[in-house]
Amino acid sequence: MSETLNLTRNQELVLKALLHSQGPLSAYQILDELRGEGLRAPLQIYRALDKLRDRKLVHRIETLNAFVACSCHADHAGETVAFAICEACGKVEEFSDEALQKRIGAWTREHDFLPARTTLEIKGLCAACH
Amino acid sequence: MSETLNLTRNQELVLKALLHSQGPLSAYQILDELRGEGLRAPLQIYRALDKLRDRKLVHRIETLNAFVACSCHADHAGETVAFAICEACGKVEEFSDEALQKRIGAWTREHDFLPARTTLEIKGLCAACH
DNA sequence: CTCCGATATGTTATGACATTACATTTATGT
DNA sequence: ACATAAATGTAATGTCATAACATATCGGAG
Ligand SMILES: [Zn+2]
Ligand SMILES: [Zn+2]
Ligand SMILES: [Zn+2]
Ligand SMILES: [Zn+2]
């Protein structure tokens, strides 16, 4: 699977670290996990993350300064991706809500604002934690 | 006006710095503006910001690591506050959309997620910049 | 008024997150 | 084989935020 993605060694290592994690990881946490593989500097992680984010294989959680592997079931074409973040167990659920996007689109049209990227992060307690 | 808010000296200085600014300011930018008033350390700014944020007089823009004075026309009671951020001129428009909140509420109910705080930031170009 | 607890302040040091700059290596297409 | 673009390695630095501790100010109970 990763083979078909033509990832470089560093990119593949970073992606696997995120896939194996239960929750979001900071760049420095990823680095610590990959020191055994020979990675030493933060920049090696950030560069891999940048490429993975370009390809929507990884997302950044702005409110946590951390990263998650994409768990999208559908495609990312033009979608606004949102996250529900449990403050108890740390799990992050990625989702994309059609109606929500429509509402955001309605606001931007009404206010003549040309949107480029939308960040939507909801913090609270997941079903298992309340 | 600020007098009726019973702000301390540092809080009032920080709030005024944000009110006089055209766009969001980082804590360190605020500090630089207030060195003339005798402030020297980042913590003095962060402490004032914390109090101002508690009282919803200031909001943090997560995607910019920066802060803005509240420009809310209505009250903040239970509202989700959102921001439209112009990437050309830097202006930030604060808003609160009832329908949007309803949609977010619908998603969280459907997924049995108990929301605490929502962050919604839209980056793009404002009416004046496109 | 005096004491006391709560809140705010001042200062230094440190921790956490991210990028610049530059040299080197590896992949790709002609 | 060569030229070019992409990726990597490394060190230093920049930016954002908090910990720890000492001091000062405010406000109410006695
Ligand atoms: Zn995704
Ligand atoms: Zn949970
Ligand atoms: Zn506001
Ligand atoms: Zn603009």
Short mmCIF file of C-alpha atoms (C1' of nucleotides) and ligand atoms in Angstrom, two decimals:
data_model
loop_
_atom_site.label_atom_id
_atom_site.label_comp_id
_atom_site.label_asym_id
_atom_site.label_seq_id
_atom_site.Cartn_x
_atom_site.Cartn_y
_atom_site.Cartn_z
CA MET A 1 0.00 0.00 0.00
CA SER A 2 2.62 2.50 1.04
CA GLU A 3 4.63 1.18 -1.89
CA THR A 4 2.04 2.39 -4.36
CA LEU A 5 2.28 5.82 -2.77
CA ASN A 6 5.96 6.17 -3.66
CA LEU A 7 6.91 7.50 -0.29
CA THR A 8 10.51 8.12 0.60
CA ARG A 9 12.04 6.33 3.54
CA ASN A 10 11.56 9.24 5.94
CA GLN A 11 8.03 9.89 4.80
CA GLU A 12 7.14 6.25 5.22
CA LEU A 13 8.65 6.10 8.70
CA VAL A 14 6.75 9.20 9.81
CA LEU A 15 3.48 7.98 8.34
CA LYS A 16 3.83 4.59 10.01
CA ALA A 17 4.58 6.22 13.34
CA LEU A 18 1.32 8.15 13.05
CA LEU A 19 -0.66 5.15 11.87
CA HIS A 20 0.53 3.07 14.80
CA SER A 21 -0.29 5.78 17.31
CA GLN A 22 -3.56 5.88 19.20
CA GLY A 23 -3.70 9.67 19.06
CA PRO A 24 -2.03 12.72 17.61
CA LEU A 25 1.73 13.04 17.91
CA SER A 26 3.88 16.16 17.97
CA ALA A 27 6.81 16.35 15.58
CA TYR A 28 9.20 15.87 18.50
CA GLN A 29 7.29 12.80 19.70
CA ILE A 30 7.55 11.33 16.22
CA LEU A 31 11.26 12.10 16.24
CA ASP A 32 11.71 10.28 19.54
CA GLU A 33 9.96 7.23 18.10
CA LEU A 34 12.21 7.24 15.06
CA ARG A 35 15.60 7.79 16.66
CA GLY A 36 16.07 4.04 16.50
CA GLU A 37 15.70 4.29 12.73
CA GLY A 38 18.49 6.84 12.56
CA LEU A 39 16.54 10.08 12.43
CA ARG A 40 18.12 12.82 14.53
CA ALA A 41 16.79 16.26 13.69
CA PRO A 42 13.34 17.89 13.92
CA LEU A 43 13.66 19.11 10.36
CA GLN A 44 13.71 15.57 9.05
CA ILE A 45 10.30 15.07 10.63
CA TYR A 46 8.86 18.42 9.54
CA ARG A 47 9.95 17.87 5.98
CA ALA A 48 8.32 14.46 5.82
CA LEU A 49 5.18 15.87 7.44
CA ASP A 50 5.01 18.68 4.88
CA LYS A 51 5.05 16.23 2.00
CA LEU A 52 2.55 13.92 3.66
CA ARG A 53 0.26 16.88 4.34
CA ASP A 54 0.51 18.00 0.72
CA ARG A 55 -0.81 14.60 -0.23
CA LYS A 56 -3.47 14.67 2.51
CA LEU A 57 -2.08 11.56 4.11
CA VAL A 58 -1.52 13.48 7.32
CA HIS A 59 -3.38 16.35 8.96
CA ARG A 60 -2.21 18.92 11.45
CA ILE A 61 -4.33 19.54 14.53
CA GLU A 62 -3.87 23.25 15.10
CA THR A 63 -5.13 23.34 18.65
CA LEU A 64 -2.70 20.62 19.71
CA ASN A 65 0.38 21.44 17.63
CA ALA A 66 0.27 17.82 16.63
CA PHE A 67 -0.35 15.56 13.67
CA VAL A 68 -2.58 12.60 12.79
CA ALA A 69 -2.66 10.14 9.92
CA CYS A 70 -5.62 10.72 7.67
CA SER A 71 -8.51 8.45 8.46
CA CYS A 72 -10.69 9.65 5.66
CA HIS A 73 -13.02 7.15 4.18
CA ALA A 74 -13.85 9.24 1.14
CA ASP A 75 -11.70 11.51 -0.95
CA HIS A 76 -10.47 14.97 0.16
CA ALA A 77 -11.48 16.77 -3.02
CA GLY A 78 -12.45 20.28 -2.00
CA GLU A 79 -13.67 19.05 1.35
CA THR A 80 -13.37 20.82 4.61
CA VAL A 81 -12.00 18.33 7.09
CA ALA A 82 -13.00 18.70 10.72
CA PHE A 83 -11.87 17.01 13.92
CA ALA A 84 -13.55 16.02 17.15
CA ILE A 85 -10.88 15.77 19.83
CA CYS A 86 -11.50 13.94 23.10
CA GLU A 87 -9.82 15.73 25.97
CA ALA A 88 -9.98 12.63 28.14
CA CYS A 89 -8.61 9.81 26.00
CA GLY A 90 -6.93 11.90 23.32
CA LYS A 91 -8.61 10.21 20.40
CA VAL A 92 -9.27 12.32 17.33
CA GLU A 93 -12.13 11.64 14.95
CA GLU A 94 -11.80 13.08 11.50
CA PHE A 95 -14.97 13.94 9.66
CA SER A 96 -16.41 15.93 6.83
CA ASP A 97 -19.95 17.23 7.01
CA GLU A 98 -21.67 18.33 3.84
CA ALA A 99 -24.24 20.55 5.56
CA LEU A 100 -21.54 22.20 7.61
CA GLN A 101 -19.56 23.06 4.51
CA LYS A 102 -22.67 24.50 2.93
CA ARG A 103 -23.19 26.78 5.92
CA ILE A 104 -19.61 27.95 5.84
CA GLY A 105 -19.96 28.56 2.13
CA ALA A 106 -23.12 30.54 2.77
CA TRP A 107 -21.40 32.79 5.29
CA THR A 108 -18.42 33.45 3.05
CA ARG A 109 -20.65 34.29 0.07
CA GLU A 110 -22.78 36.63 2.16
CA HIS A 111 -19.67 38.42 3.34
CA ASP A 112 -17.84 38.36 0.04
CA PHE A 113 -14.99 36.40 1.58
CA LEU A 114 -13.00 34.07 -0.66
CA PRO A 115 -12.12 31.02 1.43
CA ALA A 116 -8.94 29.04 0.95
CA ARG A 117 -8.58 26.74 3.96
CA THR A 118 -10.91 26.10 6.87
CA THR A 119 -9.89 24.81 10.28
CA LEU A 120 -12.60 23.27 12.44
CA GLU A 121 -11.69 21.51 15.66
CA ILE A 122 -14.15 20.53 18.37
CA LYS A 123 -12.79 19.66 21.78
CA GLY A 124 -14.83 17.75 24.29
CA LEU A 125 -15.52 14.19 25.41
CA CYS A 126 -16.00 11.26 23.08
CA ALA A 127 -18.79 8.71 23.47
CA ALA A 128 -16.57 6.35 25.43
CA CYS A 129 -15.46 9.02 27.89
CA HIS A 130 -18.71 10.46 29.21
CA MET B 1 -15.21 52.10 29.58
CA SER B 2 -12.19 50.06 30.56
CA GLU B 3 -12.66 51.51 34.00
CA THR B 4 -15.99 49.78 34.42
CA LEU B 5 -14.28 46.52 33.53
CA ASN B 6 -11.95 46.76 36.53
CA LEU B 7 -8.92 45.80 34.58
CA THR B 8 -5.50 45.85 36.15
CA ARG B 9 -2.82 48.03 34.66
CA ASN B 10 -1.20 45.23 32.66
CA GLN B 11 -4.51 43.91 31.44
CA GLU B 12 -5.54 47.36 30.28
CA LEU B 13 -2.26 47.94 28.48
CA VAL B 14 -2.51 44.63 26.67
CA LEU B 15 -6.14 45.19 25.71
CA LYS B 16 -5.40 48.66 24.40
CA ALA B 17 -2.50 47.37 22.35
CA LEU B 18 -4.85 44.90 20.69
CA LEU B 19 -7.62 47.45 20.20
CA HIS B 20 -5.23 49.84 18.49
CA SER B 21 -3.87 47.14 16.20
CA GLN B 22 -5.19 46.58 12.70
CA GLY B 23 -4.75 42.85 12.98
CA PRO B 24 -3.85 40.06 15.37
CA LEU B 25 -0.71 40.40 17.48
CA SER B 26 1.49 37.71 18.95
CA ALA B 27 2.29 37.90 22.63
CA TYR B 28 5.83 38.92 21.80
CA GLN B 29 4.63 41.67 19.48
CA ILE B 30 2.43 42.99 22.27
CA LEU B 31 5.42 42.87 24.59
CA ASP B 32 7.48 44.91 22.17
CA GLU B 33 4.75 47.54 22.00
CA LEU B 34 4.62 47.76 25.77
CA ARG B 35 8.30 47.89 26.65
CA GLY B 36 7.94 51.65 26.81
CA GLU B 37 5.36 51.15 29.55
CA GLY B 38 7.82 49.12 31.58
CA LEU B 39 6.79 45.60 30.69
CA ARG B 40 9.73 43.28 30.19
CA ALA B 41 8.77 39.61 30.27
CA PRO B 42 6.54 37.42 28.09
CA LEU B 43 4.80 36.09 31.17
CA GLN B 44 3.42 39.51 31.97
CA ILE B 45 1.71 39.50 28.59
CA TYR B 46 0.50 35.91 28.78
CA ARG B 47 -0.98 36.44 32.23
CA ALA B 48 -2.89 39.50 31.11
CA LEU B 49 -4.06 37.67 27.99
CA ASP B 50 -5.31 34.75 30.08
CA LYS B 51 -7.49 37.02 32.18
CA LEU B 52 -8.75 38.93 29.19
CA ARG B 53 -9.59 35.67 27.45
CA ASP B 54 -11.45 34.42 30.51
CA ARG B 55 -13.63 37.49 30.23
CA LYS B 56 -13.97 37.12 26.44
CA LEU B 57 -12.42 40.49 25.83
CA VAL B 58 -9.70 38.86 23.80
CA HIS B 59 -9.62 35.79 21.56
CA ARG B 60 -6.76 33.62 20.49
CA ILE B 61 -6.38 32.80 16.80
CA GLU B 62 -5.08 29.25 16.88
CA THR B 63 -3.84 29.13 13.32
CA LEU B 64 -1.76 32.28 13.81
CA ASN B 65 -0.55 31.88 17.40
CA ALA B 66 -1.83 35.39 17.89
CA PHE B 67 -4.52 37.35 19.69
CA VAL B 68 -7.27 39.83 18.80
CA ALA B 69 -9.51 42.09 20.84
CA CYS B 70 -13.09 40.89 20.83
CA SER B 71 -15.20 42.69 18.28
CA CYS B 72 -18.39 40.96 19.17
CA HIS B 73 -21.54 42.92 18.71
CA ALA B 74 -23.69 40.58 20.74
CA ASP B 75 -22.94 38.62 23.87
CA HIS B 76 -20.77 35.49 24.00
CA ALA B 77 -23.24 33.40 25.96
CA GLY B 78 -22.73 29.82 24.84
CA GLU B 79 -21.78 30.96 21.37
CA THR B 80 -19.22 29.46 19.12
CA VAL B 81 -17.07 32.28 17.85
CA ALA B 82 -15.54 31.94 14.41
CA PHE B 83 -12.99 33.96 12.48
CA ALA B 84 -12.45 34.84 8.84
CA ILE B 85 -8.79 35.70 8.37
CA CYS B 86 -7.57 37.57 5.31
CA GLU B 87 -4.19 36.26 4.19
CA ALA B 88 -3.50 39.41 2.20
CA CYS B 89 -4.24 42.29 4.55
CA GLY B 90 -4.26 40.37 7.83
CA LYS B 91 -7.63 41.57 8.97
CA VAL B 92 -9.68 39.22 11.09
CA GLU B 93 -13.44 39.27 11.16
CA GLU B 94 -15.09 37.71 14.18
CA PHE B 95 -18.52 36.21 13.73
CA SER B 96 -21.01 33.85 15.19
CA ASP B 97 -23.42 31.98 12.97
CA GLU B 98 -26.50 30.41 14.48
CA ALA B 99 -27.06 27.90 11.68
CA LEU B 100 -23.45 26.85 11.81
CA GLN B 101 -23.66 26.16 15.52
CA LYS B 102 -26.78 24.12 14.95
CA ARG B 103 -24.97 21.97 12.40
CA ILE B 104 -22.07 21.42 14.72
CA GLY B 105 -24.52 20.54 17.47
CA ALA B 106 -26.24 18.09 15.13
CA TRP B 107 -22.99 16.32 14.34
CA THR B 108 -21.94 16.04 17.97
CA ARG B 109 -25.34 14.65 18.97
CA GLU B 110 -25.31 12.11 16.16
CA HIS B 111 -21.89 10.94 17.25
CA ASP B 112 -22.52 11.12 20.97
CA PHE B 113 -19.69 13.62 21.40
CA LEU B 114 -19.96 16.13 24.25
CA PRO B 115 -18.50 19.39 22.96
CA ALA B 116 -16.68 21.87 25.18
CA ARG B 117 -14.94 24.36 22.89
CA THR B 118 -15.04 24.77 19.14
CA THR B 119 -12.38 26.41 17.02
CA LEU B 120 -13.41 27.60 13.57
CA GLU B 121 -11.03 29.67 11.49
CA ILE B 122 -11.41 30.37 7.79
CA LYS B 123 -8.41 31.64 5.88
CA GLY B 124 -8.75 33.34 2.54
CA LEU B 125 -9.19 36.79 1.02
CA CYS B 126 -11.49 39.44 2.39
CA ALA B 127 -13.84 41.51 0.22
CA ALA B 128 -11.32 44.33 -0.08
CA CYS B 129 -8.50 42.02 -1.20
CA HIS B 130 -9.97 40.13 -4.14
"C1'" DC C 1 -6.92 49.68 61.86
"C1'" DT C 2 -4.68 45.16 61.51
"C1'" DC C 3 -4.26 40.89 60.07
"C1'" DC C 4 -4.75 37.46 56.55
"C1'" DG C 5 -5.79 35.20 52.33
"C1'" DA C 6 -6.40 35.94 47.47
"C1'" DT C 7 -4.86 38.06 43.43
"C1'" DA C 8 -1.54 40.34 40.67
"C1'" DT C 9 3.28 41.38 39.57
"C1'" DG C 10 8.34 41.06 38.58
"C1'" DT C 11 12.20 38.20 37.15
"C1'" DT C 12 14.92 34.34 35.60
"C1'" DA C 13 15.23 30.24 33.53
"C1'" DT C 14 13.56 26.67 30.78
"C1'" DG C 15 10.56 23.92 27.78
"C1'" DA C 16 8.07 23.15 23.40
"C1'" DC C 17 7.34 23.98 18.59
"C1'" DA C 18 9.23 25.31 14.04
"C1'" DT C 19 12.42 27.26 10.44
"C1'" DT C 20 16.85 29.10 8.12
"C1'" DA C 21 21.02 28.09 5.98
"C1'" DC C 22 24.15 25.28 3.87
"C1'" DA C 23 26.44 21.06 2.42
"C1'" DT C 24 25.66 16.47 0.49
"C1'" DT C 25 23.27 12.61 -1.53
"C1'" DT C 26 19.87 10.31 -4.28
"C1'" DA C 27 16.47 9.97 -7.90
"C1'" DT C 28 15.00 11.15 -12.72
"C1'" DG C 29 14.99 12.21 -17.46
"C1'" DT C 30 17.70 13.08 -21.66
"C1'" DA D 1 26.97 10.06 -18.64
"C1'" DC D 2 25.27 14.26 -17.65
"C1'" DA D 3 22.27 17.88 -15.90
"C1'" DT D 4 18.63 18.89 -12.97
"C1'" DA D 5 15.30 18.37 -9.41
"C1'" DA D 6 14.10 16.26 -5.10
"C1'" DA D 7 15.35 14.54 -0.77
"C1'" DT D 8 18.53 14.23 3.11
"C1'" DG D 9 21.84 15.38 7.00
"C1'" DT D 10 23.35 18.70 10.38
"C1'" DA D 11 23.86 22.78 13.17
"C1'" DA D 12 22.17 26.85 14.58
"C1'" DT D 13 18.57 29.82 15.42
"C1'" DG D 14 13.96 31.70 15.86
"C1'" DT D 15 9.27 31.76 17.84
"C1'" DC D 16 5.77 30.59 21.19
"C1'" DA D 17 4.66 29.40 26.00
"C1'" DT D 18 5.20 27.93 30.92
"C1'" DA D 19 7.59 26.67 35.55
"C1'" DA D 20 9.35 28.30 39.74
"C1'" DC D 21 9.99 31.59 43.12
"C1'" DA D 22 10.03 36.10 45.34
"C1'" DT D 23 7.40 40.41 46.17
"C1'" DA D 24 3.68 43.53 46.17
"C1'" DT D 25 -1.16 44.99 46.17
"C1'" DC D 26 -6.01 44.55 47.17
"C1'" DG D 27 -10.16 43.48 50.13
"C1'" DG D 28 -12.68 41.55 53.68
"C1'" DA D 29 -12.99 39.58 58.75
"C1'" DG D 30 -12.14 40.59 63.30
ZN ZN E 1 -8.17 13.06 5.90
ZN ZN E 2 -12.45 9.80 24.88
ZN ZN E 3 -15.74 38.09 20.80
ZN ZN E 4 -7.90 41.62 3.06
#
